[in-house]
Amino acid sequence: MPESNQLVDLVQLRIDEFLAEKRAELNRIAPELTALTDVGSSLLSGGKRFRALFCYWGWQSVAGIPSDENPLDDEAVSQELPGVLMSASALELFHAAALVHDDIMDRSDTRRGAPAAHRRFEQMHADGGWAGSAEAYGQSSALLLGDLLLGWSDELLGRGLALLPRPSALAARKEFMTMRTEVMAGQFLDIHDESAWASYPESEALERAQRVLIYKSAKYSVEAPLAVGASLGAGSGEQIASLRAFGLPLGVAFQLRDDVLGVFGDPVVTGKPAGDDLREGKRTAIIAIARQKLSTSANAILDELLGDPDLTTDQVNMIRSTLQDSGAVDQIEKAIERNLDRACEAIEHANLAPTARAQLLALATAATTRTS
């Protein structure tokens, strides 16, 4: 995907330029504040940029179709590219904000093989020999960084939308705001179900896990970026509906793959400790399905171990074996394949630009077969 690779570089450039501007702005207030942009820049360096890519190809899916009036004129499309790139980059800032906050809530030590933002701030406190709790300083600082990134994502989006036709900008802004609300709702449901899962009937466990999956990740990872991009290109209701029909099942498959990696991923590749989701007590679809298949005694052991931050390697391996032997992992893999097929079928005959459709299909495979 050479064009997608070029896009990743362009998005990184926009992000770097924006953060450099913000670093200078903060430095004028106080030099200590540049620590915020330094940690933010580190977090936003590299990555797969799936959300930016889905936004761009969502735009290309509709804007890449020549108009009947002048099918050879693509000048309007090229003029809109700077605004689209800024908007796509804003999605990556939003994603970074969500990761910073998520790592605080999950008490994660690492992110992409490096210390999580709150751990980096915690280390600054320890290295400086400052007064008070290093842990509290780290969490508070990272919380503020996440807030800044969230606000900056909106600012960068606004800059991008200002370069685009007003009707398209308003439609894209509406999609972005809906995405923001849904992610926060999904995040709350995630932490709520980690604590309150026993208060609900066992029969609801899988449905609740799926609800968290959809709103915390699936919609904002794929469906929302596609809808934002297509709105930027003034896509029709039919075109956006086709992209949603592609995006939601693909987002589900994307997150199910993430759930598998959270339990079975290689830490060298994922950049996260082995079995991290088990230590965090994530009530994912894998856990919900396994609980339907396990005996009462096996479930009691699973419930006792799940969420223990001090799980040993042997205990992690035991839970892994239990999940595999239950058939839950095989069922998840089949669900990934089924949702991927459903997504691909949704745009097979849709009124979308052929080149963009091909890129979306390639992205779908990449998103669901990844190892990190």
XYZ file of C-alpha atoms in Angstrom:
372
model
C 0.000 0.000 0.000
C 2.514 2.671 -1.161
C -0.014 5.545 -1.029
C -1.016 4.550 2.495
C 2.643 4.457 3.520
C 3.096 7.979 2.152
C -0.003 9.097 4.022
C 1.415 7.777 7.307
C 4.494 9.957 6.759
C 2.378 13.019 5.958
C 0.256 12.517 9.076
C 3.400 12.190 11.200
C 4.674 15.441 9.704
C 1.421 17.269 10.553
C 1.499 15.914 14.102
C 5.155 16.858 14.591
C 4.543 20.386 13.281
C 1.526 20.858 15.524
C 3.280 19.563 18.652
C 6.339 21.717 17.941
C 4.042 24.738 17.826
C 2.430 23.715 21.105
C 5.810 23.096 22.721
C 6.888 26.640 21.911
C 3.572 27.953 23.236
C 3.985 26.114 26.529
C 7.648 27.081 26.807
C 6.653 30.746 26.707
C 4.567 30.119 29.832
C 7.177 28.062 31.702
C 9.992 25.771 30.524
C 8.816 22.981 32.845
C 5.702 22.578 30.690
C 7.674 21.246 27.733
C 7.757 17.904 29.551
C 4.122 17.537 28.507
C 4.826 17.868 24.796
C 7.989 15.774 25.068
C 6.034 12.835 26.491
C 3.195 13.466 24.046
C 5.577 13.549 21.083
C 7.138 10.273 22.179
C 3.731 8.626 22.371
C 2.718 10.013 18.974
C 5.923 8.950 17.241
C 5.259 6.043 14.915
C 2.329 3.670 15.022
C 0.122 2.100 12.389
C -2.136 5.157 11.975
C -5.175 3.003 11.252
C -7.602 5.776 12.230
C -5.962 8.338 9.978
C -5.845 5.816 7.151
C -9.508 4.910 7.480
C -10.390 8.606 7.550
C -8.367 9.316 4.410
C -9.707 6.355 2.461
C -13.219 7.143 3.648
C -12.751 10.548 2.058
C -11.209 9.080 -1.082
C -14.049 6.563 -1.328
C -16.445 9.389 -2.130
C -14.216 12.260 -3.269
C -12.283 9.965 -5.603
C -15.346 9.441 -7.818
C -15.247 12.005 -10.676
C -18.307 14.221 -10.989
C -20.626 13.856 -13.966
C -20.084 17.498 -14.893
C -16.317 17.255 -15.245
C -14.995 13.708 -14.738
C -11.412 14.702 -15.541
C -11.150 17.541 -13.006
C -9.599 16.426 -9.713
C -8.476 19.923 -8.709
C -11.136 20.187 -6.012
C -9.963 16.922 -4.490
C -6.330 18.042 -4.360
C -7.335 21.391 -2.846
C -9.125 19.613 -0.010
C -6.171 17.349 0.840
C -4.516 19.660 3.442
C -7.766 19.912 5.396
C -8.319 16.173 5.196
C -4.785 15.466 6.429
C -5.250 17.760 9.425
C -8.558 16.100 10.244
C -7.034 12.641 9.949
C -4.140 13.742 12.177
C -6.640 15.025 14.752
C -7.991 11.485 15.069
C -4.513 10.308 16.000
C -4.246 12.968 18.720
C -7.620 11.849 20.048
C -6.388 8.256 20.047
C -3.266 9.264 21.979
C -5.393 11.052 24.579
C -7.507 7.930 24.999
C -4.382 5.779 25.425
C -2.912 8.050 28.098
C -6.114 7.992 30.120
C -6.640 4.272 29.517
C -3.163 3.450 30.820
C -3.849 5.411 34.008
C -7.134 3.594 34.604
C -5.623 0.190 33.799
C -2.486 0.921 35.841
C -0.426 -0.157 32.824
C 3.324 0.151 33.107
C 4.134 0.136 29.401
C 2.794 1.288 26.062
C 4.375 0.151 22.778
C 7.401 -1.222 24.571
C 8.144 2.000 26.462
C 7.014 3.311 29.859
C 3.416 4.537 29.859
C 2.995 8.308 30.126
C 2.178 8.288 33.848
C 5.201 6.086 34.526
C 7.437 8.496 32.622
C 6.234 11.417 34.728
C 6.597 9.282 37.839
C 10.226 8.624 36.920
C 10.856 12.345 36.398
C 9.671 12.936 39.953
C 11.887 10.175 41.322
C 14.922 11.339 39.339
C 14.417 14.896 40.565
C 14.116 13.841 44.196
C 11.009 16.004 44.494
C 8.694 16.128 47.504
C 5.532 14.064 47.775
C 4.387 10.933 46.012
C 6.034 10.134 42.686
C 3.082 7.935 41.750
C 0.544 10.695 42.405
C 2.656 13.175 40.436
C 2.874 10.762 37.524
C -0.862 10.087 37.403
C -1.816 13.749 37.763
C 0.638 14.860 35.081
C -0.497 12.168 32.655
C -4.123 13.057 33.308
C -3.367 16.646 32.297
C -1.452 15.454 29.231
C -4.431 13.368 28.169
C -6.696 16.388 28.658
C -4.360 18.529 26.559
C -4.219 15.969 23.759
C -7.997 15.718 23.803
C -8.342 19.484 23.513
C -5.614 19.700 20.898
C -7.305 17.027 18.781
C -10.346 19.290 18.618
C -8.174 22.301 17.784
C -6.380 20.490 14.970
C -9.677 19.184 13.627
C -11.025 22.742 13.624
C -8.044 23.929 11.602
C -8.608 21.189 9.067
C -12.342 21.789 8.801
C -11.748 25.517 8.238
C -10.091 24.591 4.926
C -13.091 22.604 3.688
C -16.596 23.482 2.473
C -18.852 24.391 5.382
C -21.519 21.670 4.868
C -18.863 18.954 4.791
C -17.100 20.455 7.807
C -20.305 20.547 9.850
C -21.125 16.928 8.981
C -17.610 15.774 9.888
C -17.683 17.743 13.144
C -20.933 16.004 14.100
C -19.369 12.577 13.462
C -16.315 13.511 15.529
C -18.429 14.670 18.484
C -20.514 11.496 18.376
C -17.330 9.418 18.351
C -15.957 11.303 21.357
C -19.103 10.697 23.402
C -19.263 7.024 22.474
C -15.626 6.381 23.394
C -16.067 7.941 26.827
C -19.252 5.926 27.337
C -17.462 2.724 26.328
C -14.539 3.500 28.616
C -16.862 3.981 31.583
C -18.696 0.746 30.812
C -15.322 -1.016 30.688
C -14.226 0.075 34.171
C -17.758 -0.405 35.492
C -17.978 -4.004 34.294
C -14.531 -4.821 35.658
C -15.859 -3.971 39.112
C -19.587 -4.702 38.959
C -19.678 -7.786 36.718
C -20.908 -10.039 39.524
C -23.961 -7.797 40.021
C -25.420 -8.829 36.667
C -26.820 -12.179 35.465
C -24.266 -14.530 33.936
C -26.469 -14.677 30.845
C -25.710 -10.979 30.166
C -21.910 -11.284 30.367
C -21.221 -11.768 26.658
C -23.665 -9.068 25.629
C -22.070 -6.620 28.075
C -18.569 -7.499 26.846
C -19.691 -6.908 23.258
C -21.187 -3.553 24.184
C -17.901 -2.399 25.695
C -16.029 -3.696 22.648
C -18.258 -1.768 20.256
C -18.333 1.584 22.017
C -14.884 1.700 23.562
C -13.018 0.557 20.475
C -14.798 -0.841 17.407
C -16.719 2.264 16.401
C -13.935 4.777 16.998
C -11.202 2.600 15.511
C -12.825 2.101 12.106
C -16.453 3.172 11.661
C -16.120 6.725 13.004
C -12.925 7.593 11.063
C -14.587 6.308 7.880
C -17.698 8.384 8.567
C -15.607 11.482 9.335
C -13.650 11.031 6.104
C -16.705 10.383 3.956
C -18.411 13.428 5.483
C -15.384 15.526 4.567
C -15.905 14.394 0.980
C -19.646 15.203 1.034
C -20.548 11.537 0.741
C -24.170 10.601 0.193
C -26.253 8.897 2.845
C -26.011 5.670 0.866
C -22.222 5.865 0.604
C -21.761 6.598 4.314
C -24.158 3.762 5.181
C -22.036 1.372 3.073
C -18.891 2.504 4.848
C -20.577 2.043 8.237
C -21.656 -1.449 7.215
C -17.996 -2.107 6.429
C -16.573 -0.273 9.439
C -18.532 -1.688 12.347
C -17.925 -5.426 11.751
C -14.324 -4.658 10.845
C -13.958 -2.653 14.066
C -15.365 -5.604 16.001
C -12.866 -7.952 14.340
C -10.088 -5.416 15.012
C -10.873 -5.301 18.739
C -11.347 -9.067 19.010
C -7.837 -9.441 17.591
C -6.675 -6.932 20.204
C -8.353 -9.010 22.921
C -6.533 -12.134 21.734
C -3.222 -10.255 21.710
C -3.951 -8.921 25.210
C -3.880 -12.493 26.492
C -1.637 -14.389 24.078
C 0.487 -11.695 22.405
C 4.272 -11.804 22.379
C 5.440 -8.937 24.637
C 8.441 -8.370 22.375
C 6.031 -7.604 19.520
C 3.094 -6.029 21.370
C 5.184 -3.876 23.693
C 2.951 -4.953 26.613
C 3.663 -7.530 29.337
C 2.400 -11.048 28.618
C -1.175 -11.517 29.800
C -1.630 -7.839 30.620
C -5.411 -7.984 30.115
C -5.601 -10.799 32.654
C -3.823 -8.768 35.319
C -6.084 -5.808 34.569
C -9.184 -7.963 34.964
C -10.609 -7.232 31.518
C -14.021 -8.886 31.116
C -13.597 -9.378 27.379
C -15.581 -11.575 25.020
C -12.948 -14.308 25.447
C -13.620 -14.411 29.190
C -17.404 -14.273 28.742
C -17.396 -17.159 26.259
C -15.028 -19.233 28.382
C -17.228 -18.771 31.442
C -20.176 -20.214 29.494
C -18.183 -23.359 28.810
C -16.251 -23.895 32.059
C -17.397 -25.764 35.136
C -18.430 -23.901 38.283
C -15.161 -24.766 40.005
C -13.068 -23.679 37.016
C -14.964 -20.392 36.845
C -14.335 -19.827 40.548
C -10.579 -20.198 39.990
C -10.706 -17.924 36.931
C -12.615 -15.255 38.866
C -10.138 -15.440 41.736
C -7.134 -14.932 39.483
C -8.540 -12.455 36.962
C -7.630 -8.895 37.907
C -4.740 -9.810 40.207
C -1.903 -7.412 39.280
C 0.604 -9.819 40.818
C -0.206 -12.815 38.609
C 2.881 -14.959 38.096
C 3.968 -16.270 34.711
C 2.764 -19.734 35.693
C -0.653 -18.384 36.627
C -0.900 -16.452 33.351
C -0.007 -19.607 31.434
C -2.591 -21.585 33.389
C -5.340 -19.097 32.488
C -4.221 -19.144 28.868
C -4.473 -22.936 28.783
C -7.907 -22.809 30.404
C -9.165 -20.320 27.808
C -7.758 -22.360 24.916
C -9.063 -25.677 26.221
C -12.538 -24.171 26.705
C -12.802 -23.471 22.987
C -13.264 -19.734 23.597
C -10.213 -18.742 21.576
C -11.308 -20.802 18.571
C -14.729 -19.202 18.788
C -13.177 -15.725 18.831
C -11.019 -16.542 15.802
C -14.128 -17.665 13.913
C -15.882 -14.450 14.941
C -12.944 -12.416 13.596
C -13.147 -14.237 10.267
C -16.934 -13.906 10.123
C -16.879 -10.166 10.825
C -14.074 -9.604 8.327
C -16.091 -11.380 5.635
C -19.174 -9.338 6.524
C -17.188 -6.111 6.265
C -15.704 -6.958 2.886
C -19.078 -7.968 1.467
C -20.576 -4.635 2.567
C -18.476 -2.607 0.112
C -18.108 -5.171 -2.657
C -20.742 -3.499 -4.829
C -21.047 -0.136 -3.067
C -20.841 3.144 -4.973
C -17.289 3.888 -3.889
C -14.122 4.765 -5.779
C -12.505 1.466 -6.923
C -8.999 2.416 -5.815
C -10.217 3.405 -2.355
C -12.252 0.194 -2.073
C -9.133 -1.858 -2.816
C -7.173 0.062 -0.181
C -9.917 -0.451 2.401
C -9.952 -4.189 1.747
C -6.165 -4.308 2.179
C -6.441 -2.325 5.408
C -9.115 -4.732 6.645
C -6.748 -7.658 6.288
C -3.882 -5.767 7.924
C -6.051 -4.711 10.877
C -7.254 -8.221 11.661
C -4.084 -10.235 11.091
C -1.723 -7.941 13.010
C 0.500 -9.250 15.800
C 0.770 -6.000 17.791
